[in-house]
Amino acid sequence: MFRKIGVVGAGTMGRSIAEMLAEKGLDVFLLEQTPQQLEQAMSLLEASLDRQMERWAITAAEKKLILNRIHKLNAVQELVNCDLVIETVTEDLDRKKEIFQELDQVLPPDAVIASNTSTLSLTELAGVTEHPERVIGMHFVYPAFRIDVVEIIRGLQTSDDTFVRTKSFTEEVLAKKGVMVYESPGFVTTRLICLLINEALHLLEEGVASPEDIDNAMRIGYQFEHGPLEMADRFGLDSILAALDRMFREFGELKYRPSFVLKKKVRAGQLGVKTGIGFFQYDKDGDRIT
């Protein structure tokens, strides 16, 4: 079973995954491009743990233990002793390919290389490695420490052994439901949620209802924790746009064409929680203000 887990990329999703793994008692080896980005990520991760303490979800002693299990790395070569490495960098195919090539050269043959990609081809990522059978997708839903499902995506050459080991780890160690998905753009969760968000944006464009009322209708009517527009803010409007663009190119169907208002928001730099403003406004802790 995997005990030493590498996480490549300490952005929103990488931090969330690292926090969740450390909470489960696993040693996490976190890698970012620069020491400055890594220090910033650790500060944000600590702030997330502080918010959990405020909600009485963890104690100060547990916070200290979690932070002690997260080890900061500066080079891919330092991941050499990991059993599993999860790549969580931005949805840039060329960048991910570079990382997969480097990981394939550094890791022992029995280590598993996973990607948290929501839209890219695992088969294409595996194609740049010498051991494509050990490449798999592990798509967590944000925030990873609270959402108890992981999409486990098989590429064309993913071996049965890799899949079984990954699914066992997901369910027995992480205590999350592992959903097997065959490769398709957007998989299940991203494909469905992006369509819901895009349709909500069309309603907004058409003046059918205000952002607040669209979200209230879905949040109260269907017992969602957040409405579709606040979901978009929390995922990052740039990430939603990138996912819709990719699915539109892959499928060629108009239902995936991104809403114009989404494009305008991204061009204006109003990306949601990460910038403090999207369809709603947020404080530095990510709590909604208006």
Short mmCIF file of C-alpha atoms in Angstrom, two decimals:
data_model
loop_
_atom_site.label_atom_id
_atom_site.label_comp_id
_atom_site.label_asym_id
_atom_site.label_seq_id
_atom_site.Cartn_x
_atom_site.Cartn_y
_atom_site.Cartn_z
CA MET A 1 0.00 0.00 0.00
CA PHE A 2 1.19 3.53 -0.73
CA ARG A 3 2.69 5.32 2.30
CA LYS A 4 4.93 8.03 0.82
CA ILE A 5 3.02 10.27 -1.54
CA GLY A 6 4.47 12.97 -3.78
CA VAL A 7 2.32 15.94 -4.83
CA VAL A 8 3.64 17.97 -7.77
CA GLY A 9 2.08 21.42 -7.82
CA ALA A 10 1.00 23.34 -4.71
CA GLY A 11 -1.83 25.39 -6.16
CA THR A 12 -5.38 25.28 -4.81
CA MET A 13 -5.92 21.62 -5.65
CA GLY A 14 -2.42 20.47 -4.76
CA ARG A 15 -2.63 22.06 -1.31
CA SER A 16 -6.05 20.53 -0.71
CA ILE A 17 -4.80 17.06 -1.67
CA ALA A 18 -1.63 17.43 0.43
CA GLU A 19 -3.68 18.53 3.45
CA MET A 20 -6.06 15.58 3.04
CA LEU A 21 -3.23 13.03 2.67
CA ALA A 22 -1.40 14.37 5.75
CA GLU A 23 -4.64 14.26 7.77
CA LYS A 24 -4.84 10.56 6.87
CA GLY A 25 -1.41 10.02 8.48
CA LEU A 26 0.59 9.77 5.25
CA ASP A 27 3.97 11.35 4.53
CA VAL A 28 3.50 13.95 1.80
CA PHE A 29 6.33 15.34 -0.34
CA LEU A 30 5.21 18.64 -1.85
CA LEU A 31 6.98 20.08 -4.89
CA GLU A 32 6.62 23.53 -6.47
CA GLN A 33 8.55 25.37 -9.17
CA THR A 34 10.25 27.88 -6.85
CA PRO A 35 11.01 28.08 -3.10
CA GLN A 36 8.91 31.26 -2.94
CA GLN A 37 5.84 29.53 -4.39
CA LEU A 38 6.37 26.64 -1.99
CA GLU A 39 6.55 28.93 1.06
CA GLN A 40 3.42 30.77 -0.07
CA ALA A 41 1.64 27.43 -0.50
CA MET A 42 2.62 26.33 3.01
CA SER A 43 1.30 29.61 4.44
CA LEU A 44 -2.03 29.11 2.67
CA LEU A 45 -2.16 25.48 3.80
CA GLU A 46 -1.56 26.54 7.40
CA ALA A 47 -4.33 29.14 7.08
CA SER A 48 -6.68 26.37 5.89
CA LEU A 49 -5.80 24.31 8.97
CA ASP A 50 -6.40 27.37 11.18
CA ARG A 51 -9.92 27.65 9.72
CA GLN A 52 -10.49 24.00 10.58
CA MET A 53 -9.36 24.72 14.14
CA GLU A 54 -11.82 27.62 14.35
CA ARG A 55 -14.61 25.20 13.41
CA TRP A 56 -13.36 22.74 16.06
CA ALA A 57 -12.65 20.20 13.30
CA ILE A 58 -9.06 19.66 14.46
CA THR A 59 -6.96 20.51 17.52
CA ALA A 60 -3.71 22.52 17.68
CA ALA A 61 -1.83 19.24 18.24
CA GLU A 62 -3.43 17.70 15.13
CA LYS A 63 -2.54 20.79 13.10
CA LYS A 64 1.10 20.41 14.15
CA LEU A 65 1.12 16.72 13.23
CA ILE A 66 -0.37 17.43 9.80
CA LEU A 67 2.20 20.12 9.04
CA ASN A 68 5.03 17.85 10.22
CA ARG A 69 3.96 15.20 7.70
CA ILE A 70 4.27 17.61 4.76
CA HIS A 71 7.84 17.81 3.47
CA LYS A 72 8.88 20.61 1.11
CA LEU A 73 10.89 19.62 -1.97
CA ASN A 74 12.74 21.67 -4.57
CA ALA A 75 13.47 19.10 -7.30
CA VAL A 76 11.72 16.16 -8.97
CA GLN A 77 14.72 13.95 -8.14
CA GLU A 78 13.81 14.21 -4.44
CA LEU A 79 10.62 12.20 -5.10
CA VAL A 80 12.69 9.05 -5.73
CA ASN A 81 11.40 7.17 -2.65
CA CYS A 82 7.69 7.84 -3.23
CA ASP A 83 5.24 4.98 -3.85
CA LEU A 84 2.73 7.24 -5.57
CA VAL A 85 3.09 10.70 -7.11
CA ILE A 86 0.03 12.84 -7.88
CA GLU A 87 0.56 15.61 -10.43
CA THR A 88 -1.69 18.66 -9.88
CA VAL A 89 -0.21 21.43 -12.06
CA THR A 90 -2.30 23.68 -14.31
CA GLU A 91 -4.18 22.11 -17.24
CA ASP A 92 -1.33 22.59 -19.72
CA LEU A 93 -0.68 19.42 -21.72
CA ASP A 94 2.93 20.23 -22.63
CA ARG A 95 3.83 21.11 -19.03
CA LYS A 96 2.25 17.91 -17.74
CA LYS A 97 4.11 15.86 -20.35
CA GLU A 98 7.42 17.31 -19.18
CA ILE A 99 6.62 16.38 -15.60
CA PHE A 100 5.54 12.84 -16.52
CA GLN A 101 8.78 12.27 -18.45
CA GLU A 102 10.83 13.47 -15.47
CA LEU A 103 8.84 11.37 -12.99
CA ASP A 104 9.14 8.27 -15.18
CA GLN A 105 12.94 8.58 -15.17
CA VAL A 106 13.21 9.22 -11.41
CA LEU A 107 10.69 6.85 -9.81
CA PRO A 108 11.21 3.10 -9.30
CA PRO A 109 9.29 0.87 -11.76
CA ASP A 110 6.64 -0.17 -9.22
CA ALA A 111 5.69 3.42 -8.27
CA VAL A 112 2.41 4.76 -9.65
CA ILE A 113 2.21 8.10 -11.46
CA ALA A 114 -1.21 9.74 -11.19
CA SER A 115 -2.64 12.95 -12.60
CA ASN A 116 -5.42 15.05 -11.09
CA THR A 117 -6.29 16.38 -14.56
CA SER A 118 -9.98 17.04 -15.15
CA THR A 119 -9.96 17.15 -18.95
CA LEU A 120 -6.67 15.93 -20.49
CA SER A 121 -5.95 12.50 -21.97
CA LEU A 122 -4.23 10.05 -19.62
CA THR A 123 -3.28 7.97 -22.66
CA GLU A 124 -1.45 10.95 -24.17
CA LEU A 125 0.31 11.73 -20.88
CA ALA A 126 1.32 8.08 -20.49
CA GLY A 127 2.61 8.06 -24.07
CA VAL A 128 5.68 10.12 -23.12
CA THR A 129 6.77 7.58 -20.47
CA GLU A 130 8.61 4.27 -20.76
CA HIS A 131 6.13 2.66 -18.34
CA PRO A 132 2.66 3.76 -19.52
CA GLU A 133 1.08 0.86 -17.61
CA ARG A 134 1.72 2.63 -14.27
CA VAL A 135 0.02 5.90 -15.28
CA ILE A 136 -3.51 6.57 -14.01
CA GLY A 137 -5.88 9.45 -13.29
CA MET A 138 -6.95 10.37 -9.75
CA HIS A 139 -9.37 13.25 -10.10
CA PHE A 140 -10.26 14.68 -6.69
CA VAL A 141 -13.12 17.14 -6.23
CA TYR A 142 -12.30 20.34 -4.34
CA PRO A 143 -11.98 20.54 -1.36
CA ALA A 144 -10.30 17.12 -1.33
CA PHE A 145 -10.39 16.74 2.46
CA ARG A 146 -14.20 17.07 2.52
CA ILE A 147 -15.44 15.50 -0.72
CA ASP A 148 -15.45 11.71 -0.47
CA VAL A 149 -15.21 10.67 -4.10
CA VAL A 150 -12.26 10.18 -6.47
CA GLU A 151 -12.60 9.49 -10.18
CA ILE A 152 -10.03 6.83 -11.10
CA ILE A 153 -9.33 7.13 -14.81
CA ARG A 154 -7.79 4.37 -16.87
CA GLY A 155 -5.69 5.29 -19.86
CA LEU A 156 -5.45 2.90 -22.81
CA GLN A 157 -2.40 1.12 -21.33
CA THR A 158 -3.11 1.43 -17.60
CA SER A 159 -2.56 -2.05 -16.10
CA ASP A 160 -5.06 -3.91 -13.95
CA ASP A 161 -2.48 -3.96 -11.15
CA THR A 162 -2.13 -0.17 -11.21
CA PHE A 163 -5.90 0.27 -11.15
CA VAL A 164 -6.45 -2.23 -8.31
CA ARG A 165 -3.70 -0.73 -6.16
CA THR A 166 -4.99 2.80 -6.73
CA LYS A 167 -8.61 1.90 -6.01
CA SER A 168 -7.64 -0.01 -2.86
CA PHE A 169 -5.60 2.95 -1.63
CA THR A 170 -8.47 5.36 -2.38
CA GLU A 171 -11.07 3.32 -0.52
CA GLU A 172 -9.10 1.65 2.27
CA VAL A 173 -6.61 4.39 3.21
CA LEU A 174 -8.32 7.60 2.09
CA ALA A 175 -11.83 6.30 2.91
CA LYS A 176 -13.23 7.76 -0.32
CA LYS A 177 -15.38 6.15 -2.98
CA GLY A 178 -13.33 5.29 -6.04
CA VAL A 179 -15.37 5.64 -9.24
CA MET A 180 -13.84 3.94 -12.28
CA VAL A 181 -14.03 6.10 -15.39
CA TYR A 182 -12.86 5.27 -18.90
CA GLU A 183 -11.05 8.10 -20.60
CA SER A 184 -13.28 10.81 -22.01
CA PRO A 185 -12.88 14.61 -21.95
CA GLY A 186 -14.18 15.96 -18.64
CA PHE A 187 -14.73 12.43 -17.29
CA VAL A 188 -17.97 12.43 -15.21
CA THR A 189 -17.81 15.17 -12.58
CA THR A 190 -16.20 17.94 -14.66
CA ARG A 191 -18.33 17.24 -17.72
CA LEU A 192 -21.61 17.39 -15.80
CA ILE A 193 -20.81 20.30 -13.45
CA CYS A 194 -19.41 22.46 -16.25
CA LEU A 195 -22.61 22.01 -18.25
CA LEU A 196 -24.69 23.01 -15.21
CA ILE A 197 -22.52 26.09 -14.65
CA ASN A 198 -22.56 27.03 -18.34
CA GLU A 199 -26.36 26.81 -18.46
CA ALA A 200 -26.59 28.98 -15.33
CA LEU A 201 -24.41 31.53 -17.14
CA HIS A 202 -26.75 31.47 -20.14
CA LEU A 203 -29.68 32.19 -17.78
CA LEU A 204 -27.72 35.15 -16.43
CA GLU A 205 -26.92 36.43 -19.94
CA GLU A 206 -30.57 36.20 -20.93
CA GLY A 207 -31.67 38.16 -17.85
CA VAL A 208 -33.84 35.30 -16.61
CA ALA A 209 -32.71 35.83 -12.99
CA SER A 210 -30.00 37.49 -10.90
CA PRO A 211 -26.85 35.58 -9.82
CA GLU A 212 -28.21 35.42 -6.26
CA ASP A 213 -31.59 34.04 -7.35
CA ILE A 214 -30.10 31.51 -9.78
CA ASP A 215 -27.92 30.16 -6.98
CA ASN A 216 -30.72 30.20 -4.39
CA ALA A 217 -33.02 28.27 -6.74
CA MET A 218 -30.50 25.45 -7.17
CA ARG A 219 -28.99 25.55 -3.67
CA ILE A 220 -32.33 25.39 -1.86
CA GLY A 221 -34.30 23.51 -4.50
CA TYR A 222 -31.77 20.71 -4.97
CA GLN A 223 -29.90 20.86 -1.64
CA PHE A 224 -26.57 21.91 -3.16
CA GLU A 225 -24.02 23.31 -0.72
CA HIS A 226 -23.35 26.13 -3.21
CA GLY A 227 -25.27 27.31 -6.26
CA PRO A 228 -23.68 26.89 -9.73
CA LEU A 229 -22.28 30.44 -9.91
CA GLU A 230 -20.64 30.25 -6.49
CA MET A 231 -19.32 26.80 -7.46
CA ALA A 232 -17.72 28.41 -10.51
CA ASP A 233 -16.15 31.08 -8.29
CA ARG A 234 -14.73 28.41 -5.99
CA PHE A 235 -13.39 26.23 -8.81
CA GLY A 236 -11.88 29.28 -10.52
CA LEU A 237 -13.55 30.87 -13.56
CA ASP A 238 -10.34 30.40 -15.57
CA SER A 239 -10.43 26.65 -14.80
CA ILE A 240 -14.09 26.40 -15.85
CA LEU A 241 -13.33 28.26 -19.09
CA ALA A 242 -10.35 26.01 -19.86
CA ALA A 243 -12.42 22.86 -19.24
CA LEU A 244 -15.33 24.05 -21.43
CA ASP A 245 -12.94 25.14 -24.20
CA ARG A 246 -11.27 21.74 -24.23
CA MET A 247 -14.58 19.81 -24.24
CA PHE A 248 -15.93 22.09 -26.99
CA ARG A 249 -12.87 21.31 -29.12
CA GLU A 250 -13.00 17.57 -28.39
CA PHE A 251 -16.75 17.01 -28.82
CA GLY A 252 -17.58 19.87 -31.21
CA GLU A 253 -21.02 20.26 -29.62
CA LEU A 254 -22.53 23.71 -28.97
CA LYS A 255 -23.59 22.81 -25.44
CA TYR A 256 -19.92 22.97 -24.41
CA ARG A 257 -19.30 26.40 -25.96
CA PRO A 258 -18.35 28.71 -23.06
CA SER A 259 -20.74 31.51 -22.17
CA PHE A 260 -19.61 34.98 -23.26
CA VAL A 261 -20.05 36.35 -19.74
CA LEU A 262 -17.58 33.72 -18.49
CA LYS A 263 -15.01 34.87 -21.04
CA LYS A 264 -15.54 38.52 -20.02
CA LYS A 265 -15.03 37.73 -16.34
CA VAL A 266 -11.78 35.87 -17.06
CA ARG A 267 -10.50 38.68 -19.30
CA ALA A 268 -11.23 41.13 -16.48
CA GLY A 269 -9.22 39.00 -14.03
CA GLN A 270 -12.33 38.31 -11.93
CA LEU A 271 -11.59 34.63 -11.37
CA GLY A 272 -13.60 33.98 -8.21
CA VAL A 273 -12.30 33.15 -4.74
CA LYS A 274 -8.63 33.25 -5.82
CA THR A 275 -8.93 36.95 -6.79
CA GLY A 276 -11.58 37.89 -4.23
CA ILE A 277 -14.24 38.60 -6.86
CA GLY A 278 -16.13 36.60 -9.48
CA PHE A 279 -19.90 36.49 -9.57
CA PHE A 280 -19.76 37.22 -5.84
CA GLN A 281 -17.12 38.73 -3.50
CA TYR A 282 -14.92 36.85 -1.02
CA ASP A 283 -12.54 37.67 1.82
CA LYS A 284 -8.93 36.47 2.04
CA ASP A 285 -10.08 33.25 3.74
CA GLY A 286 -12.44 32.43 0.88
CA ASP A 287 -15.59 33.22 2.81
CA ARG A 288 -18.31 34.95 0.84
CA ILE A 289 -18.91 38.64 1.59
CA THR A 290 -21.69 39.47 -0.89
#
